[in-house]
Coordinates of N, CA, C and O in Angstrom, one line a residue:
X1 N 69.3 138.3 60.0 CA 69.2 136.7 60.3 C 69.9 136.5 61.7 O 69.3 135.6 62.3
X2 N 70.9 137.0 61.9 CA 71.6 136.8 63.1 C 70.8 137.2 64.3 O 70.8 136.4 65.3
X3 N 70.1 138.2 64.3 CA 69.2 138.6 65.4 C 68.2 137.6 65.7 O 67.9 137.3 66.7
X4 N 67.7 137.0 64.6 CA 66.7 135.9 64.7 C 67.2 134.6 65.4 O 66.6 134.1 66.3
X5 N 68.4 134.4 65.2 CA 69.1 133.2 65.8 C 69.4 133.6 67.4 O 69.1 132.8 68.3
X6 N 69.8 134.7 67.5 CA 70.1 135.2 68.9 C 68.8 135.2 69.7 O 68.8 134.8 71.0
X7 N 67.7 135.4 69.2 CA 66.5 135.5 70.0 C 66.1 134.1 70.7 O 65.3 134.0 71.5
X8 N 66.7 133.0 70.2 CA 66.4 131.7 70.7 C 67.2 131.5 72.0 O 66.8 130.4 72.7
X9 N 68.0 132.4 72.5 CA 68.8 132.1 73.6 C 68.2 132.8 74.9 O 68.9 133.1 75.9
X10 N 66.9 133.1 74.8 CA 66.3 133.8 75.9 C 65.0 133.0 76.2 O 64.7 132.2 75.4
X11 N 64.4 133.5 77.2 CA 64.4 134.5 78.0 C 64.8 134.0 79.4 O 65.2 132.9 79.8
X12 N 65.0 135.1 80.3 CA 65.4 134.9 81.6 C 64.1 135.1 82.5 O 63.4 136.2 82.2
X13 N 63.7 134.3 83.4 CA 62.5 134.4 84.2 C 62.8 134.4 85.6 O 63.5 133.5 86.1
X14 N 62.6 135.4 86.3 CA 62.8 135.6 87.7 C 61.5 135.7 88.5 O 60.7 136.6 88.2
X15 N 61.2 135.0 89.4 CA 60.1 134.9 90.3 C 60.6 135.4 91.7 O 61.3 134.6 92.3
X16 N 60.0 136.5 92.2 CA 60.3 137.0 93.5 C 59.0 136.6 94.4 O 57.9 137.1 93.7
X17 N 59.1 136.2 95.5 CA 57.9 135.8 96.3 C 58.0 135.9 97.7 O 59.2 135.7 98.2
X18 N 57.0 136.4 98.4 CA 57.2 136.4 99.9 C 56.7 135.4 100.7 O 57.0 135.1 101.8
X19 N 55.8 134.6 100.1 CA 55.2 133.3 100.7 C 56.3 132.2 100.6 O 57.0 132.1 99.7
X20 N 56.3 131.4 101.6 CA 57.1 130.1 101.5 C 56.4 129.2 100.6 O 55.3 128.7 100.8
X21 N 57.0 129.0 99.5 CA 56.5 128.0 98.4 C 57.2 126.8 98.4 O 58.5 126.7 98.6
X22 N 56.6 125.7 98.3 CA 57.2 124.3 98.0 C 57.9 124.3 96.6 O 57.4 125.0 95.8
X23 N 58.9 123.6 96.6 CA 59.6 123.3 95.3 C 58.7 122.9 94.1 O 58.7 123.5 93.1
X24 N 57.8 122.1 94.5 CA 56.7 121.6 93.5 C 55.9 122.9 93.1 O 55.6 122.9 91.8
X25 N 55.5 123.8 93.9 CA 54.8 125.0 93.5 C 55.5 125.8 92.6 O 55.0 126.3 91.6
X26 N 56.8 126.1 93.0 CA 57.6 126.9 92.1 C 57.8 126.2 90.7 O 57.7 127.0 89.8
X27 N 58.2 124.9 90.7 CA 58.3 124.3 89.4 C 57.1 124.4 88.5 O 57.1 124.6 87.3
X28 N 55.9 124.2 89.1 CA 54.6 124.4 88.5 C 54.3 125.7 87.9 O 53.9 125.9 86.7
X29 N 54.6 126.8 88.6 CA 54.6 128.1 88.2 C 55.6 128.3 87.0 O 55.1 128.9 85.9
X30 N 56.8 127.9 87.0 CA 57.7 128.1 86.0 C 57.4 127.4 84.7 O 57.4 127.8 83.6
X31 N 56.8 126.1 84.9 CA 56.3 125.3 83.7 C 55.2 126.2 83.0 O 55.3 126.3 81.8
X32 N 54.3 126.7 83.7 CA 53.2 127.5 83.1 C 53.8 128.8 82.4 O 53.3 129.2 81.3
X33 N 54.7 129.4 83.1 CA 55.2 130.7 82.6 C 56.0 130.3 81.4 O 55.8 131.0 80.4
X34 N 56.7 129.3 81.4 CA 57.6 128.9 80.2 C 56.7 128.5 79.1 O 56.8 129.0 77.9
X35 N 55.6 127.8 79.3 CA 54.6 127.4 78.3 C 53.9 128.6 77.7 O 53.8 128.5 76.4
X36 N 53.7 129.6 78.3 CA 53.1 130.8 77.9 C 54.2 131.5 76.9 O 53.6 131.9 75.8
X37 N 55.4 131.5 77.3 CA 56.4 132.1 76.4 C 56.6 131.3 75.0 O 56.7 131.9 73.9
X38 N 56.6 129.9 75.3 CA 56.8 129.1 74.1 C 55.7 129.3 73.1 O 55.8 129.4 71.8
X39 N 54.4 129.4 73.6 CA 53.2 129.7 72.8 C 53.2 131.0 72.2 O 52.5 131.2 71.1
X40 N 53.8 132.0 72.9 CA 53.6 133.4 72.4 C 54.7 134.0 71.5 O 54.5 134.7 70.7
X41 N 56.0 133.5 71.8 CA 57.2 134.0 71.0 C 58.0 132.8 70.6 O 57.9 131.8 71.1
X42 N 58.8 133.0 69.8 CA 59.6 132.0 69.0 C 60.9 131.6 69.9 O 62.0 132.2 69.8
X43 N 60.6 130.8 71.0 CA 61.8 130.4 71.8 C 61.7 128.9 72.1 O 60.7 128.3 71.8
X44 N 62.8 128.3 72.5 CA 62.9 126.9 72.9 C 62.7 126.8 74.4 O 63.5 127.6 75.0
X45 N 62.0 125.9 74.9 CA 61.9 125.7 76.3 C 63.1 125.6 77.1 O 63.3 126.1 78.1
X46 N 64.0 124.7 76.5 CA 65.3 124.5 77.2 C 66.2 125.7 77.3 O 67.3 125.7 78.0
X47 N 65.9 126.8 76.6 CA 66.6 128.0 76.7 C 66.3 129.0 77.8 O 66.9 130.0 78.1
X48 N 65.1 128.6 78.4 CA 64.6 129.5 79.5 C 65.5 129.4 80.7 O 65.8 128.2 81.2
X49 N 65.9 130.5 81.3 CA 66.7 130.4 82.5 C 65.8 130.9 83.6 O 65.3 132.1 83.6
X50 N 65.6 130.1 84.6 CA 64.6 130.4 85.8 C 65.3 130.4 87.0 O 66.2 129.7 87.3
X51 N 64.9 131.5 87.8 CA 65.3 131.5 89.2 C 64.1 132.1 90.1 O 63.3 132.9 89.8
X52 N 64.2 131.6 91.3 CA 63.1 131.9 92.4 C 63.8 132.5 93.5 O 64.8 132.0 94.0
X53 N 63.2 133.6 93.9 CA 63.9 134.3 95.1 C 62.9 134.6 96.2 O 61.8 135.2 95.9
X54 N 63.1 133.9 97.5 CA 62.1 134.1 98.5 C 62.5 135.4 99.2 O 63.7 135.5 99.6
X55 N 61.6 136.2 99.5 CA 61.9 137.5 100.2 C 61.0 137.5 101.6 O 59.8 137.5 101.6
X56 N 61.8 137.4 102.6 CA 61.1 137.4 104.0 C 60.4 138.6 104.2 O 61.1 139.8 103.9
X57 N 59.2 138.7 104.9 CA 58.5 140.0 105.2 C 58.0 139.9 106.6 O 57.9 138.8 107.1
X58 N 57.7 141.1 107.0 CA 57.1 141.1 108.4 C 55.7 140.5 108.4 O 54.9 140.6 107.4
X59 N 55.3 139.9 109.4 CA 54.0 139.2 109.6 C 52.8 139.9 109.1 O 51.8 139.3 108.5
X60 N 52.6 141.2 109.3 CA 51.4 141.9 109.0 C 51.5 142.6 107.7 O 50.6 143.3 107.3
X61 N 52.5 142.3 106.9 CA 52.7 143.0 105.5 C 52.0 142.0 104.5 O 52.2 140.7 104.6
X62 N 51.3 142.6 103.6 CA 50.8 141.6 102.6 C 51.8 141.0 101.7 O 52.9 141.6 101.3
X63 N 51.5 139.8 101.3 CA 52.3 139.0 100.4 C 52.3 139.5 99.1 O 51.4 140.2 98.5
X64 N 53.4 139.2 98.3 CA 53.4 139.6 96.8 C 54.2 138.5 96.0 O 55.0 137.8 96.6
X65 N 53.9 138.4 94.7 CA 54.7 137.7 93.8 C 54.9 138.6 92.7 O 54.0 139.3 92.2
X66 N 56.2 138.7 92.2 CA 56.5 139.4 91.0 C 57.4 138.6 90.1 O 58.3 137.9 90.6
X67 N 57.0 138.7 88.9 CA 57.8 138.0 87.9 C 58.4 139.0 86.9 O 57.7 139.9 86.4
X68 N 59.6 138.8 86.7 CA 60.5 139.6 85.7 C 60.9 138.7 84.6 O 61.5 137.7 84.8
X69 N 60.4 139.1 83.3 CA 60.8 138.4 82.2 C 61.9 139.4 81.4 O 61.4 140.5 81.0
X70 N 63.0 138.8 81.1 CA 64.0 139.5 80.3 C 64.0 138.8 78.9 O 64.4 137.7 78.9
X71 N 63.8 139.6 77.9 CA 63.8 139.0 76.6 C 64.6 140.0 75.7 O 64.6 141.3 76.0
X72 N 65.1 139.5 74.5 CA 65.8 140.4 73.6 C 64.7 141.3 73.0 O 63.6 140.7 72.6
X73 N 65.1 142.4 72.8 CA 64.1 143.5 72.2 C 63.6 143.1 70.7 O 64.4 142.3 70.2
X74 N 62.4 143.4 70.3 CA 62.0 143.1 69.0 C 60.5 142.5 69.0 O 60.0 142.4 67.9
X75 N 60.1 142.4 70.2 CA 58.6 141.8 70.3 C 57.7 143.1 70.3 O 58.0 144.0 70.9
X76 N 56.6 142.9 69.7 CA 55.6 144.0 69.7 C 55.0 144.3 71.0 O 55.0 143.4 71.9
X77 N 54.5 145.3 71.2 CA 53.7 145.7 72.5 C 52.6 144.7 72.7 O 52.3 144.5 73.8
X78 N 51.8 144.4 71.7 CA 50.7 143.7 71.8 C 51.0 142.2 72.2 O 50.5 141.6 73.1
X79 N 52.1 141.8 71.8 CA 52.7 140.3 72.2 C 53.1 140.4 73.7 O 52.7 139.6 74.4
X80 N 53.8 141.5 74.0 CA 54.2 141.6 75.4 C 53.0 141.8 76.4 O 53.0 141.2 77.5
X81 N 52.0 142.5 75.8 CA 50.8 142.7 76.7 C 50.1 141.3 76.8 O 49.7 140.9 78.0
X82 N 50.1 140.5 75.8 CA 49.3 139.2 75.9 C 50.1 138.3 76.9 O 49.6 137.7 77.7
X83 N 51.5 138.4 76.8 CA 52.3 137.5 77.7 C 52.1 137.9 79.2 O 51.8 137.2 80.0
X84 N 52.1 139.4 79.4 CA 51.9 139.8 80.7 C 50.6 139.4 81.3 O 50.4 139.0 82.4
X85 N 49.6 139.6 80.5 CA 48.2 139.2 81.1 C 48.1 137.8 81.3 O 47.4 137.4 82.4
X86 N 48.7 136.9 80.6 CA 48.6 135.5 80.8 C 49.3 135.0 82.0 O 48.9 134.3 82.8
X87 N 50.5 135.6 82.2 CA 51.3 135.4 83.3 C 50.7 135.9 84.6 O 50.8 135.3 85.7
X88 N 50.0 137.0 84.6 CA 49.3 137.5 85.8 C 48.1 136.5 86.2 O 48.1 136.3 87.4
X89 N 47.4 135.9 85.2 CA 46.5 134.9 85.5 C 47.1 133.7 86.1 O 46.6 133.2 87.0
X90 N 48.3 133.3 85.6 CA 49.0 132.1 86.3 C 49.4 132.4 87.7 O 49.1 131.5 88.6
X91 N 49.9 133.6 88.0 CA 50.1 133.9 89.4 C 49.0 133.9 90.2 O 49.0 133.4 91.4
X92 N 47.9 134.5 89.9 CA 46.6 134.5 90.6 C 46.1 133.2 90.8 O 45.7 132.8 91.9
X93 N 46.0 132.3 89.8 CA 45.7 130.8 89.9 C 46.5 130.1 90.9 O 46.0 129.3 91.7
X94 N 47.8 130.3 90.9 CA 48.6 129.6 92.0 C 48.4 130.1 93.4 O 48.7 129.3 94.3
X95 N 47.6 131.1 93.6 CA 47.2 131.5 95.0 C 45.8 131.2 95.3 O 45.3 131.6 96.4
X96 N 45.0 130.7 94.4 CA 43.5 130.3 94.7 C 43.3 129.6 95.9 O 42.3 129.9 96.6
X97 N 44.1 128.7 96.3 CA 43.8 127.9 97.5 C 44.1 128.6 98.8 O 43.8 128.2 99.8
X98 N 44.8 129.9 98.8 CA 45.1 130.6 100.0 C 44.0 131.7 100.1 O 43.6 132.3 99.1
X99 N 43.7 132.0 101.3 CA 42.8 133.1 101.6 C 43.5 134.4 101.9 O 42.8 135.4 102.0
X100 N 44.8 134.4 101.9 CA 45.5 135.5 102.1 C 45.5 136.5 101.0 O 45.6 136.1 99.8
X101 N 45.5 137.8 101.3 CA 45.5 138.8 100.2 C 47.1 138.9 99.6 O 48.1 138.8 100.4
X102 N 47.1 138.8 98.5 CA 48.4 138.8 97.7 C 48.4 139.8 96.6 O 47.4 139.8 95.8
X103 N 49.6 140.5 96.3 CA 49.6 141.4 95.1 C 50.6 140.6 94.2 O 51.4 139.9 94.5
X104 N 50.2 140.9 93.0 CA 50.8 140.2 91.8 C 51.3 141.2 90.8 O 50.6 142.1 90.6
X105 N 52.5 141.1 90.3 CA 53.0 141.9 89.2 C 53.8 141.1 88.2 O 54.5 140.2 88.5
X106 N 53.9 141.7 87.0 CA 54.7 141.2 85.9 C 55.5 142.3 85.3 O 54.8 143.4 84.9
X107 N 56.8 142.2 85.1 CA 57.6 143.1 84.4 C 58.2 142.5 83.1 O 59.0 141.4 83.3
X108 N 58.0 143.0 82.0 CA 58.7 142.5 80.8 C 59.8 143.5 80.4 O 59.4 144.7 80.1
X109 N 61.0 143.1 80.4 CA 62.2 143.9 80.1 C 62.7 143.6 78.7 O 63.0 142.3 78.5
X110 N 63.0 144.5 78.0 CA 63.7 144.3 76.6 C 65.3 144.4 76.9 O 65.7 145.4 77.5
X111 N 66.0 143.6 76.4 CA 67.4 143.5 76.4 C 67.9 143.9 75.0 O 67.6 143.3 74.0
X112 N 68.9 144.7 74.9 CA 69.5 145.2 73.7 C 70.5 143.9 73.4 O 71.3 143.6 74.1
X113 N 70.2 143.3 72.2 CA 71.1 142.2 71.9 C 72.6 142.6 71.7 O 73.4 141.7 71.8
X114 N 72.9 143.8 71.5 CA 74.3 144.3 71.6 C 74.9 144.1 72.8 O 76.2 144.3 73.1
X115 N 74.1 144.1 73.9 CA 74.6 144.1 75.3 C 74.3 142.7 75.9 O 74.4 142.7 77.2
X116 N 74.0 141.7 75.2 CA 73.7 140.4 75.7 C 74.7 139.4 75.2 O 74.8 139.2 74.0
X117 N 75.3 138.7 76.1 CA 76.4 137.8 75.7 C 76.1 136.4 76.3 O 75.8 136.3 77.4
X118 N 76.4 135.3 75.5 CA 75.9 134.0 76.0 C 76.9 133.0 75.3 O 77.3 133.2 74.2
X119 N 77.0 131.8 76.0 CA 77.8 130.7 75.3 C 76.8 129.7 74.7 O 77.1 128.7 74.1
X120 N 75.5 130.0 74.8 CA 74.4 129.1 74.4 C 74.4 129.1 73.0 O 74.3 130.2 72.2
X121 N 74.4 127.8 72.3 CA 74.4 127.6 70.9 C 73.1 126.8 70.5 O 73.1 126.3 69.4
X122 N 72.2 126.6 71.4 CA 71.0 125.8 71.1 C 70.2 126.5 70.1 O 70.0 127.8 70.2

């Protein structure tokens, strides 16, 4: 039962991107990523911790967007696959208006609850 309660204190969502994105674009991407998690696993929206990191690159290098999701272990591989596929579609959709080639990737990391500490009581 304690592990079930701890599962509510996640996940962490990190977006790394090479394109200059407007704040509204970043917010829109995070909203869709969070909604995917809320629909797929038992979490509360207000417990998601999001951060965006812009990575400057040389002009002739292809752009990329990478999302790393850190969640407490215990979700099945099929759930993680479903989340990864949905999130990949979100990233691709966010780039539809640009004609530039961009690479997208999603990484879902399991965190051992014995090694995760938080003051969150939500």
